[in-house]
Short mmCIF file of C-alpha atoms and ligand atoms in Angstrom, two decimals:
data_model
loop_
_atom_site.label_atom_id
_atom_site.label_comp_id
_atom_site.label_asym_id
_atom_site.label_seq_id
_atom_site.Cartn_x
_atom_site.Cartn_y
_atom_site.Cartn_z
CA UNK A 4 126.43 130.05 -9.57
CA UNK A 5 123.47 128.55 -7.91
CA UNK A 6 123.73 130.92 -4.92
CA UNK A 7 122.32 134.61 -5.12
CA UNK A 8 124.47 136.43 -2.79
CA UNK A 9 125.27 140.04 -2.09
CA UNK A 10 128.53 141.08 -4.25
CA UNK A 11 131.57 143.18 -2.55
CA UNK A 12 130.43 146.28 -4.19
CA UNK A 13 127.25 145.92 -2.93
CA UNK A 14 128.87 144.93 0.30
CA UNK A 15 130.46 148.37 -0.07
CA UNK A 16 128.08 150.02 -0.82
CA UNK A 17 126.15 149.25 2.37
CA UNK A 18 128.99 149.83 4.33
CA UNK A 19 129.68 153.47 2.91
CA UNK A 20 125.79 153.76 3.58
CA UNK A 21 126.02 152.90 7.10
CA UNK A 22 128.62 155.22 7.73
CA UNK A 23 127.19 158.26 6.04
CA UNK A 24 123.70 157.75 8.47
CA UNK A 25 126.12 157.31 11.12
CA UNK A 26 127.57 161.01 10.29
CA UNK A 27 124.61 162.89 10.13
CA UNK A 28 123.42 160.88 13.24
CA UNK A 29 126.60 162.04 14.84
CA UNK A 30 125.92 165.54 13.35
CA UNK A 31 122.89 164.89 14.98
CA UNK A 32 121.85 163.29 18.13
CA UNK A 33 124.99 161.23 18.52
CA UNK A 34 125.72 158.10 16.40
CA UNK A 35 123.99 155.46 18.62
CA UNK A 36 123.85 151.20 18.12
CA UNK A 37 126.84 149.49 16.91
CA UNK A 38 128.74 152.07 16.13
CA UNK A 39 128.38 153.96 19.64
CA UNK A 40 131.45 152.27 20.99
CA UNK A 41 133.87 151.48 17.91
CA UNK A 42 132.36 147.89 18.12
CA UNK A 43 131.14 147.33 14.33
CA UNK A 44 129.84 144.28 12.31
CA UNK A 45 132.45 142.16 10.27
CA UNK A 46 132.70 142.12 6.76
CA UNK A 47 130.11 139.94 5.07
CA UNK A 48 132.32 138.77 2.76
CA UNK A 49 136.03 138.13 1.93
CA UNK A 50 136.51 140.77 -0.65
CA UNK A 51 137.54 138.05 -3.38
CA UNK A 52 135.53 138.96 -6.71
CA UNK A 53 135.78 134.52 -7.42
CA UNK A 54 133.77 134.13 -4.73
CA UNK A 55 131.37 137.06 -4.18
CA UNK A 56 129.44 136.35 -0.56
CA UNK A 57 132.03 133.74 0.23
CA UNK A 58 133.86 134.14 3.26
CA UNK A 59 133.54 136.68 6.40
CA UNK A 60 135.43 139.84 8.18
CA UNK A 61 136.36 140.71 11.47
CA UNK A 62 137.46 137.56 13.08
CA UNK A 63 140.13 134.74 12.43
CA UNK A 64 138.93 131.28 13.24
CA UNK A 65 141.30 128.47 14.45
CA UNK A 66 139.38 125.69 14.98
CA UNK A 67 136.10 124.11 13.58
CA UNK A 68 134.82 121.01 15.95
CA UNK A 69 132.10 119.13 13.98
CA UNK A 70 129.43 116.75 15.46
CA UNK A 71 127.31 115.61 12.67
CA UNK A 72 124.92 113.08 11.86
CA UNK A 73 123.41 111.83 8.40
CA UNK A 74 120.75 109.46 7.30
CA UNK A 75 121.11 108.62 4.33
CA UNK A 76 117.38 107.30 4.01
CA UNK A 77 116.20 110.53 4.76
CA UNK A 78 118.67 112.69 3.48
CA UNK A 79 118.87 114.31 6.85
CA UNK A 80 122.25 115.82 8.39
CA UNK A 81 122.20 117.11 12.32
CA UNK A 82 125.26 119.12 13.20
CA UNK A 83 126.41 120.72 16.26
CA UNK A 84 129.50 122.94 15.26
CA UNK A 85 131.88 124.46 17.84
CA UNK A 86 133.93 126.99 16.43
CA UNK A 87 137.17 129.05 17.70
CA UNK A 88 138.09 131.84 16.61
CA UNK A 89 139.44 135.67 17.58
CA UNK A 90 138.45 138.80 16.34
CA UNK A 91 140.15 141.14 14.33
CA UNK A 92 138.39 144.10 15.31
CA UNK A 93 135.77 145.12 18.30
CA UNK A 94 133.10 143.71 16.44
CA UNK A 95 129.40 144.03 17.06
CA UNK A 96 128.49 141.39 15.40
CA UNK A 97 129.66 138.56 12.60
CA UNK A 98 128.93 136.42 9.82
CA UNK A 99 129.52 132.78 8.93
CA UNK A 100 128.53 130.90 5.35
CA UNK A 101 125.69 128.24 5.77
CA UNK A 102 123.91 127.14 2.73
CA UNK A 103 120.15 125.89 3.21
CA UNK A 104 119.97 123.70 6.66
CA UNK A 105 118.49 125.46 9.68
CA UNK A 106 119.83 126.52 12.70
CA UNK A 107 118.05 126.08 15.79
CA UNK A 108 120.17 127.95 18.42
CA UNK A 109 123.70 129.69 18.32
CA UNK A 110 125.73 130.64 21.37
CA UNK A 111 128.78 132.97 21.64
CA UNK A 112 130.62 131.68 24.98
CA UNK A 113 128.21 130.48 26.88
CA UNK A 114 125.63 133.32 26.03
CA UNK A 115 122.81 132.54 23.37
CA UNK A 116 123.38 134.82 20.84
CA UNK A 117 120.58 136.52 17.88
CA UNK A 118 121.20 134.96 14.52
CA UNK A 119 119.59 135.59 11.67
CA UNK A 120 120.13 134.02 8.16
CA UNK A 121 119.87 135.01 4.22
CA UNK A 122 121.52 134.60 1.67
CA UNK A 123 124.04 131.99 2.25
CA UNK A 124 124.43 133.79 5.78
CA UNK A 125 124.17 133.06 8.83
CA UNK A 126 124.43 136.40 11.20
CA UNK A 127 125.80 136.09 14.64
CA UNK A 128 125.02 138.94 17.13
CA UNK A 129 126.76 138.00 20.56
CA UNK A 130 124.95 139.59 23.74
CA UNK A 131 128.14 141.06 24.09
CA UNK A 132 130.78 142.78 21.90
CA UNK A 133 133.83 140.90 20.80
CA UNK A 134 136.94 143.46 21.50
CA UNK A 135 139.86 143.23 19.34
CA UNK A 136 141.85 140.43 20.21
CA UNK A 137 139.22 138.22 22.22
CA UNK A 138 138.95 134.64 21.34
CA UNK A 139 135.72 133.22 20.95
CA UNK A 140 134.10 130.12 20.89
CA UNK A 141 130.84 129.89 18.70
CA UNK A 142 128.43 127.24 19.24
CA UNK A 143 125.77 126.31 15.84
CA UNK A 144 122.72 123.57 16.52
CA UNK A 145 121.67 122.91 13.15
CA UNK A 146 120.00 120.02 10.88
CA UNK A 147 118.05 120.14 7.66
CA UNK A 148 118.66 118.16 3.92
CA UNK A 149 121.75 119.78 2.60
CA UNK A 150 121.59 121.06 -0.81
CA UNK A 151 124.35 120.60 -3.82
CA UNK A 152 125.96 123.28 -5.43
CA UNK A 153 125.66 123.30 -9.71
CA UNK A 154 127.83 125.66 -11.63
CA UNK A 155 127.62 125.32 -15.30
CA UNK A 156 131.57 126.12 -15.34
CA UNK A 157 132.84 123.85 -12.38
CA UNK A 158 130.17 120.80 -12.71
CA UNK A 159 128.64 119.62 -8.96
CA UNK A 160 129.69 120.33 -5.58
CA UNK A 161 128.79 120.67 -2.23
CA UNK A 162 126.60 117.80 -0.72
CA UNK A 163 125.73 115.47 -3.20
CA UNK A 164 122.60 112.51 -1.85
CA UNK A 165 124.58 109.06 -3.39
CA UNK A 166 123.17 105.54 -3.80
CA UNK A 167 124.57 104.74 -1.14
CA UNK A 168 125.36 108.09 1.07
CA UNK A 169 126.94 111.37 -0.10
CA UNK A 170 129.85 113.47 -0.57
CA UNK A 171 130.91 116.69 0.09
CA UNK A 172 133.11 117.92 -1.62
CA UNK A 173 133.90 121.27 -4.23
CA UNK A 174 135.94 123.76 -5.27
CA UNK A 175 136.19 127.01 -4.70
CA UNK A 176 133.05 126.08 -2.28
CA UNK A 177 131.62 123.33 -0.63
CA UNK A 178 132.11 123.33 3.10
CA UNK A 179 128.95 125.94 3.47
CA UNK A 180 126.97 123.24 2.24
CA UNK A 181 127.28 120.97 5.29
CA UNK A 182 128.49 123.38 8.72
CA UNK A 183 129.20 126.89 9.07
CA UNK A 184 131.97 128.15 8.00
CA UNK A 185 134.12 131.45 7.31
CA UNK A 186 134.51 129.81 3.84
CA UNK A 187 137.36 131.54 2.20
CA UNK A 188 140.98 130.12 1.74
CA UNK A 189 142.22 133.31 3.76
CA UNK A 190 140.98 131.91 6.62
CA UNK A 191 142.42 128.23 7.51
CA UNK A 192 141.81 126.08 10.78
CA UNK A 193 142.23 122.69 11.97
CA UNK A 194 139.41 120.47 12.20
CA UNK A 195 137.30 117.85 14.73
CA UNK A 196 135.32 116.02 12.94
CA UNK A 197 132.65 113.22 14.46
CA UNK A 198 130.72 111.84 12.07
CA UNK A 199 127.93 109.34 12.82
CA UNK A 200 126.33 106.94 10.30
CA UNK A 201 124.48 103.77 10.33
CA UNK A 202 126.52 100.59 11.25
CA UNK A 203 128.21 99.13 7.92
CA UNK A 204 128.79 102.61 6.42
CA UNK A 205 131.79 103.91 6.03
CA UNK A 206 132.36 107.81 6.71
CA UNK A 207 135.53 109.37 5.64
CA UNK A 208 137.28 112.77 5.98
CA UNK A 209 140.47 114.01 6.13
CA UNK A 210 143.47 114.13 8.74
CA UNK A 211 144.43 111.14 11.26
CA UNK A 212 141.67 108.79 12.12
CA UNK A 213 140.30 108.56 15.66
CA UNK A 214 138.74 105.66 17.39
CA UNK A 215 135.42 104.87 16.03
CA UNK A 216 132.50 103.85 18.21
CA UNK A 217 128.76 102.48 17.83
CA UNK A 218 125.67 102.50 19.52
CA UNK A 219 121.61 101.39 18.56
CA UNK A 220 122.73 101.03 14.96
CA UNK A 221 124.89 104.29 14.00
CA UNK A 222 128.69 103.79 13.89
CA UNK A 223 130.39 107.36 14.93
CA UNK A 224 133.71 107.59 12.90
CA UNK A 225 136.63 110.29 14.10
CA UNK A 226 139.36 112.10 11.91
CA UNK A 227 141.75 115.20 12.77
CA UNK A 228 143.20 117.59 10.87
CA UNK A 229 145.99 119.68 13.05
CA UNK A 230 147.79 121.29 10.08
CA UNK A 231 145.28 124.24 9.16
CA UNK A 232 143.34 123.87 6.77
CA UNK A 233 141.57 125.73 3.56
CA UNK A 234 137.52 125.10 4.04
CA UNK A 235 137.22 124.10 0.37
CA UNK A 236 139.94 121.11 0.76
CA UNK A 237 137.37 119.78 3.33
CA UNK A 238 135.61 116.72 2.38
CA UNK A 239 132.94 114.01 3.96
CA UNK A 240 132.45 110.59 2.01
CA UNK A 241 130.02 108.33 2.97
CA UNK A 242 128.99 105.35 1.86
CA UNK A 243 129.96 101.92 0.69
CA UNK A 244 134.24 101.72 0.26
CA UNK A 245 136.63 99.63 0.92
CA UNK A 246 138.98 100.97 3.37
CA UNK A 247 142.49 99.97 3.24
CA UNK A 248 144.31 101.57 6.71
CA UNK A 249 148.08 101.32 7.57
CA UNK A 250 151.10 103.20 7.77
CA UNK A 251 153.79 105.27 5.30
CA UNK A 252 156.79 106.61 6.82
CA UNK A 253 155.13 106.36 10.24
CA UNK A 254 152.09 108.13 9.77
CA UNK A 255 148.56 106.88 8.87
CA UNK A 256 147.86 106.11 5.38
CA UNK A 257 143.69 105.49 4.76
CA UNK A 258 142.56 104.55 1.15
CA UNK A 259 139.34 103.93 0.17
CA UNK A 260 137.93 102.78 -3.35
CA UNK A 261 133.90 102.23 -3.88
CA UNK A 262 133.04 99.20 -2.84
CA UNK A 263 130.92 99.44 -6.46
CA UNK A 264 134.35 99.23 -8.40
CA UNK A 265 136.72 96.80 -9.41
CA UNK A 266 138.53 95.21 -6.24
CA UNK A 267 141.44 94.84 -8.53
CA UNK A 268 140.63 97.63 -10.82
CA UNK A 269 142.62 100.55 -12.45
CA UNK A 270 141.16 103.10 -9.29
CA UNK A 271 142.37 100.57 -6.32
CA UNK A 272 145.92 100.18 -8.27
CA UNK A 273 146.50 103.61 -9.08
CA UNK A 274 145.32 104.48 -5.78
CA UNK A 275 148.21 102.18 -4.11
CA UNK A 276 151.20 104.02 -5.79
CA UNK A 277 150.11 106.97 -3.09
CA UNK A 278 152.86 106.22 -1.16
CA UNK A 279 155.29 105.70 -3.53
CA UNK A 280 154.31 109.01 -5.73
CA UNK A 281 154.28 111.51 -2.52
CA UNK A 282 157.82 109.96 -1.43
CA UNK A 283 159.04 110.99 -5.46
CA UNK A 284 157.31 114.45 -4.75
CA UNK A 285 158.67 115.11 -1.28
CA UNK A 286 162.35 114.42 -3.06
CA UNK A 287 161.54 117.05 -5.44
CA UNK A 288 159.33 119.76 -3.16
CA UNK A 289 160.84 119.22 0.31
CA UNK A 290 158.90 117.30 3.28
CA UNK A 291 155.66 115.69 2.68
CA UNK A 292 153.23 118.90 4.96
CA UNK A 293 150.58 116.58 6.75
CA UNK A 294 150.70 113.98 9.34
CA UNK A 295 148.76 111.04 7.34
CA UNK A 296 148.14 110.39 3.80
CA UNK A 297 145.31 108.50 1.46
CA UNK A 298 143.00 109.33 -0.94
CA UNK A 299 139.25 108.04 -1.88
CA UNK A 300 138.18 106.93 -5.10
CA UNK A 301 134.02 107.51 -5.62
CA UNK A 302 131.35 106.19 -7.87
CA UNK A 303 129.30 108.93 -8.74
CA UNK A 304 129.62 110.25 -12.17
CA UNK A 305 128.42 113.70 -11.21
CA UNK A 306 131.41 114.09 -9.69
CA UNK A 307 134.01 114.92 -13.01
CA UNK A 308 137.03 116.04 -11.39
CA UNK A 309 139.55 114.66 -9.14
CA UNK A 310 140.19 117.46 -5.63
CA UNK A 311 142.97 117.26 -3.50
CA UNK A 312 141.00 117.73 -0.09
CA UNK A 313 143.84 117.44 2.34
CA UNK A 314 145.76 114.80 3.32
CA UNK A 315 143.29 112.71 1.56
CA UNK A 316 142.25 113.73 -2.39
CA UNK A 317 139.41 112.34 -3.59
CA UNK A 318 139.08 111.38 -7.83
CA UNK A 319 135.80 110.95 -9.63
CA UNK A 320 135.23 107.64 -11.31
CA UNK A 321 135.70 108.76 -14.66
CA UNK A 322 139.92 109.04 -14.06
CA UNK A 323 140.08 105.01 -14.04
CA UNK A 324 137.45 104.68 -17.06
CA UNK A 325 137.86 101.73 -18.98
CA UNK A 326 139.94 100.26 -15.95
CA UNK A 327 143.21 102.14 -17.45
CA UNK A 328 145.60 103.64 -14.18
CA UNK A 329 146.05 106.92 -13.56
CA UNK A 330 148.63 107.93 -11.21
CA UNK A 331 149.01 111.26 -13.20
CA UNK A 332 146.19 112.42 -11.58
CA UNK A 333 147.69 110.71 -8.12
CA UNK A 334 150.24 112.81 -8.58
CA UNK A 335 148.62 115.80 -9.70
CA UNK A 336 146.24 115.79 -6.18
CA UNK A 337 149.15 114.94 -4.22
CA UNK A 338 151.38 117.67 -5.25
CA UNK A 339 148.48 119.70 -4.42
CA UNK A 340 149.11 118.58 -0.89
CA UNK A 341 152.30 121.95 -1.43
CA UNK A 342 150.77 123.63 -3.97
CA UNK A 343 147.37 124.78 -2.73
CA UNK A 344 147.19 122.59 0.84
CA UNK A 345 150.00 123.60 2.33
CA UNK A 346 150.78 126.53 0.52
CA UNK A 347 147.32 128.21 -0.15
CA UNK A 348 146.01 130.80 -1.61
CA UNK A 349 145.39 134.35 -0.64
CA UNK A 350 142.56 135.17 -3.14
CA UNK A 351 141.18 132.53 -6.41
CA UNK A 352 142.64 135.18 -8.73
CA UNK A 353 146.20 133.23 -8.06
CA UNK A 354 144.77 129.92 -8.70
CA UNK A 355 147.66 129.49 -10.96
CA UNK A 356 149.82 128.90 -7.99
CA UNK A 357 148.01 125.73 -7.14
CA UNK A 358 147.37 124.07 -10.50
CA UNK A 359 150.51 125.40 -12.70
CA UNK A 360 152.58 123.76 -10.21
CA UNK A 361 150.17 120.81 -10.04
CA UNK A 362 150.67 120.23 -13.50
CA UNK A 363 154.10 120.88 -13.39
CA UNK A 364 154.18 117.64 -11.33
CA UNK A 365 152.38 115.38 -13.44
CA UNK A 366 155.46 116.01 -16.17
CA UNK A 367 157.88 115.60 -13.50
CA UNK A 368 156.46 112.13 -12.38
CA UNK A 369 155.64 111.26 -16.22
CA UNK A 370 159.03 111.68 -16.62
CA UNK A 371 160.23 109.88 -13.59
CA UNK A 372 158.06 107.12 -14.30
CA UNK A 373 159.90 106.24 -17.72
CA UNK A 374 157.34 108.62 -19.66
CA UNK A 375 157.69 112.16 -21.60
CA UNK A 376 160.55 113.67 -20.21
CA UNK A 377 159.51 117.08 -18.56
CA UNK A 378 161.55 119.25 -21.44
CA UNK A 379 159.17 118.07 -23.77
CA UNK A 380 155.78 118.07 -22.34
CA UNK A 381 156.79 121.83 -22.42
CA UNK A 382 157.49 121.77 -25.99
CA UNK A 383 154.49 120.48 -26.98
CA UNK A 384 152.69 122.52 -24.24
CA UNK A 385 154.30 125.69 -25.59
CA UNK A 386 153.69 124.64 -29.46
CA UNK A 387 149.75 124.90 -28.94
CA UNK A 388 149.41 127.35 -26.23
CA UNK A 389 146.83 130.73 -26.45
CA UNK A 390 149.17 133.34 -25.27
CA UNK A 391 146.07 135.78 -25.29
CA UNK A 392 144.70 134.23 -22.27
CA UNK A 393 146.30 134.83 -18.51
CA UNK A 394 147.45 132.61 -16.17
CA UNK A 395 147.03 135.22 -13.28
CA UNK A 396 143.59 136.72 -13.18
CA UNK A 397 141.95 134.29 -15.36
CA UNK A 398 138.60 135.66 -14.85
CA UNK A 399 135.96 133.90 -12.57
CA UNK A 400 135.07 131.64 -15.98
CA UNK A 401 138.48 130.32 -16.72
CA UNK A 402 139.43 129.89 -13.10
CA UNK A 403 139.76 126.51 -14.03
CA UNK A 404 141.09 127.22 -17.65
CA UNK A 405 144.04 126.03 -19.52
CA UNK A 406 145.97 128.82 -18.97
CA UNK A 407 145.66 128.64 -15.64
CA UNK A 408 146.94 124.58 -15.93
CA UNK A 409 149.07 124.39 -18.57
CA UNK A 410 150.57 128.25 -19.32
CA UNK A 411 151.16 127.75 -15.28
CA UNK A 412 153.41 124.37 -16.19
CA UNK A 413 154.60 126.39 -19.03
CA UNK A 414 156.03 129.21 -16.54
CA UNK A 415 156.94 126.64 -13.62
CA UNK A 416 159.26 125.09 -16.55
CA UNK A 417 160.84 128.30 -17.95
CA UNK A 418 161.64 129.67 -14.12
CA UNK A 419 163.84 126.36 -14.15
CA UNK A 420 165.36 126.76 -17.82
CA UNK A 421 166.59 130.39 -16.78
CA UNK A 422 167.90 129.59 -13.68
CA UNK A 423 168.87 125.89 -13.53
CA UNK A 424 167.84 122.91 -11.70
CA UNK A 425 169.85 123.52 -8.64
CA UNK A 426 168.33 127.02 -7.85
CA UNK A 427 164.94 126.04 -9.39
CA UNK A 428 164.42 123.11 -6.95
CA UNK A 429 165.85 125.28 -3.66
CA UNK A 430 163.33 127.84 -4.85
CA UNK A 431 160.84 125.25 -4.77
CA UNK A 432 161.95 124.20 -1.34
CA UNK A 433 162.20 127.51 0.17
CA UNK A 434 158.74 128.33 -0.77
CA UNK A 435 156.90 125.14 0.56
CA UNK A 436 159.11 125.78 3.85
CA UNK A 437 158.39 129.17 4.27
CA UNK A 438 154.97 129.40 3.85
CA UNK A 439 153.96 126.50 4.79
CA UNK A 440 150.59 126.30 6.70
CA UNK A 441 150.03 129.87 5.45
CA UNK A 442 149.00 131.93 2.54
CA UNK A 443 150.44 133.53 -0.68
CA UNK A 444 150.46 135.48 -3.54
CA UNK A 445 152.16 135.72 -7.01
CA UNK A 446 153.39 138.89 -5.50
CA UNK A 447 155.45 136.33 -3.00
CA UNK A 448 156.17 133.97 -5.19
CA UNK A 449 158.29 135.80 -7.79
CA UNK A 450 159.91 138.05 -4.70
CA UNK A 451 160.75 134.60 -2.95
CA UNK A 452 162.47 133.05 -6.32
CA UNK A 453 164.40 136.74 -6.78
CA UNK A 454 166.10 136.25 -3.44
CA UNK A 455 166.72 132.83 -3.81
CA UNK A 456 168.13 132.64 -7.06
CA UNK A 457 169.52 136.17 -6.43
CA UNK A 458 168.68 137.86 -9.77
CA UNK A 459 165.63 139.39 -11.28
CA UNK A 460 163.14 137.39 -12.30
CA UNK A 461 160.13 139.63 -12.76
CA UNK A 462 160.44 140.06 -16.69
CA UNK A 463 160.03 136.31 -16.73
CA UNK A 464 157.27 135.57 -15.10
CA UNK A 465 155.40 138.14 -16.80
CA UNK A 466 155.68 137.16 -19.76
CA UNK A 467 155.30 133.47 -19.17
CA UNK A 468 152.34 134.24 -16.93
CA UNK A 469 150.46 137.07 -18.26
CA UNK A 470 152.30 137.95 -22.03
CA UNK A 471 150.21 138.48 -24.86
CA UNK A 472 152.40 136.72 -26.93
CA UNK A 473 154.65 133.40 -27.05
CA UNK A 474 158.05 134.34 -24.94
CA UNK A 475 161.28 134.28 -26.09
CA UNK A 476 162.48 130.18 -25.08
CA UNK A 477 164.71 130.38 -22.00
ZN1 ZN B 526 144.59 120.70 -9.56
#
């Protein structure tokens, strides 16, 4: 990781710190400052050992509203961000995750607030306590050159400076990189975003577009994303693309391939089988979650991977290389759009629950699409797979392992063996249903299949999942 932050046991440590100077100050002359009142500060981070620094305590935000501005000439990005949120606790005072930029002035309400920054942090002390319970609007002037993020294990994120404008984009972080955030999948919103870029640019994000307006030279482009969403499945593309806008089963549909590749090519193809892939998924998974669809095809080769930023994945060039399709990896991003979008996670430790079920779906539509059957991409899966390594807890290095793909298929594939395709597929339903919008566990998961198919299922799982050795075929 680029980013030296403050781990959770430090975190801890700190707090238990705090707490024992507040005791012998109460043993003392009485325990004055933030603690005085029961107002204290919020967690600086969200406890998740994937992500140590990332995310906040003590509030729950609802709603980011983004006004930003970037020249690409200069590299330069101006942002106002308006953020909603309530508090958890009677809280003193807050963090949010901002990488690099600087911040001119922040205001809680209309109050001007102290802020403070460091690193990766940008501390928000309102005039006022927050009690429990009180929403809050926060208010964050800031500009600067936003930085990327490398990570040997994960390749580039955050905001990348393109030939012809940049992305943002990265998983498990990115958002920091370009507006303040409480960047942790715990904590999802919707999203306002205004985005203003010279005339002939285009600048894309996710959600339902907006109407777009210009003035002296700078186009301002709209998009809004009312289904909450995790900060890391945000995404800004600007640059040169050729946007393709319209409709699939009534809502917007926005594509968008680099105007740098192929008109024709293996990207702008693939690309156009969105509609007909999520329609094959939704048959299988239940409803499609979002109200628009697309996805954006860029030219930069830093960027290796393929992320399904909602309602609107995005794929590196090197998925369409030597101009073959690829709408396995459509429907790998798409099914995301359940498996991670919709259906997020609780902590990265689960990550399992977004890509073993992603993969799952690139053998279902392989198989749909008069390729391998499903039955045996699992036998070949199961014939090579390293049994020593866990699906669940990978470890902050193989977050983005094979087990965590393919032993996740594996397991998605023996839950249906054992209990058939009927119960298997309302199992799948009655998760995406249920927690839909929200947040889960494995925990969840393997209770939720239990009661649906209504035997146990915990033996399985944890062998498929986290066994040291090959299971026993269902
Ligand atoms: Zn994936």
């Amino acid at each position: 990781m680029v980013r030296t932050r403050r781990t959770p046991a430090g975190a801890r440590l700190t707090a238990t710190a705090t707490a024992l100077t507040c005791v012998v100050a109460l043993l003392t002359a009485g325990c004055t400052g933030d603690d005085s009142d029961g107002f204290r500060p919020g967690a600086a981070d969200a406890g998740d050992p994937y992500v140590p620094g990332h995310g906040n305590g003590g509030y729950d935000v609802t709603h980011y509203g983004l006004d930003v501005r970037y020249d690409p000439p200069t590299d330069r990005l101006t942002g106002r961000a308006v953020i909603t949120a309530t508090a958890t606790q009677d809280l003193s005072r807050f963090n949010l995750d901002l990488v690099g930029l600087d911040v001119a002035t922040v205001r809680v309400g209309d109050a001007p607030a102290d802020h403070r920054r460091g690193n990766g942090e940008l501390v928000v002390t309102p005039r006022d306590g927050l009690p429990r319970g009180r929403q809050f609007t926060v208010t964050v002037d800031y500009a600067g050159v936003p930085t990327a993020v490398e990570d040997g294990s994960l390749g580039s994120g955050g905001f990348l400076h393109t030939a012809d404008g940049a992305v943002a984009l990265g998983q498990p972080d990115s958002a920091a990189t370009w507006f303040p955030v409480n960047d942790h999948p715990s904590d999802k919103a919707s999203y306002d975003l205004a985005v203003t870029v010279p005339d002939g640019l285009a600048a894309l994000s996710n959600g339902v577009p907006g109407p777009k307006s210009s003035a002296d030279g700078w186009t301002t482009w709209r998009w809004s994303e009312r289904t909450p969403m995790a900060s890391y499945l945000s995404t800004l593309v600007i640059g040169d693309y050729r946007v393709v806008t319209g409709t699939h089963a009534g809502r917007p549909m926005v594509t968008a391939v680099a105007a740098s590749l192929p008109a024709t090519g293996a990207a702008a193809s693939s690309l156009a089988r969105t509609g007909e892939i999520v329609d094959f998924l939704a048959s299988r998974f239940g409803p499609y979650p979002f109200d628009s669809y697309g996805g954006i095809v860029i030219a930069d080769d830093r960027i290796g991977y393929a992320l399904e930023t909602q309602s609107r994945p995005v794929y590196g060039p090197a998925f369409f290389a030597d101009d073959r399709p690829n709408p396995g990896v459509v429907a790998h991003e798409l099914a995301h759009q359940w498996f991670g979008d919709s259906v997020s996670l609780t902590r990265w430790g689960d990550i399992w629950l977004n890509e073993g079920f992603a993969s799952y779906a690139e053998w279902l539509w392989e198989e749909h699409d008069g390729g391998r059957t499903a039955q045996r991409n699992f036998e070949l899966q199961y014939a090579k797979t390293d049994w020593s390594q866990p699906s669940v807890e990978p470890g902050r290095e193989l977050m983005f392992g094979t087990a965590v793909y393919k032993r996740g298929a594996l397991t998605v594939h023996a839950l249906r063996r054992t209990v058939g395709d009927d119960a298997f597929f309302r199992i799948l339903r009655t998760w995406t249903a249920e927690r839909a919008t929200g947040n889960a566990t494995t925990a969840d998961l393997v209770t939720l299949a239990e009661r649906v198919a209504g035997r146990q299922l915990r033996p399985l799982f944890d062998a498929w999942l986290v066994g040291g050795s090959a299971p026993t075929l269902p």
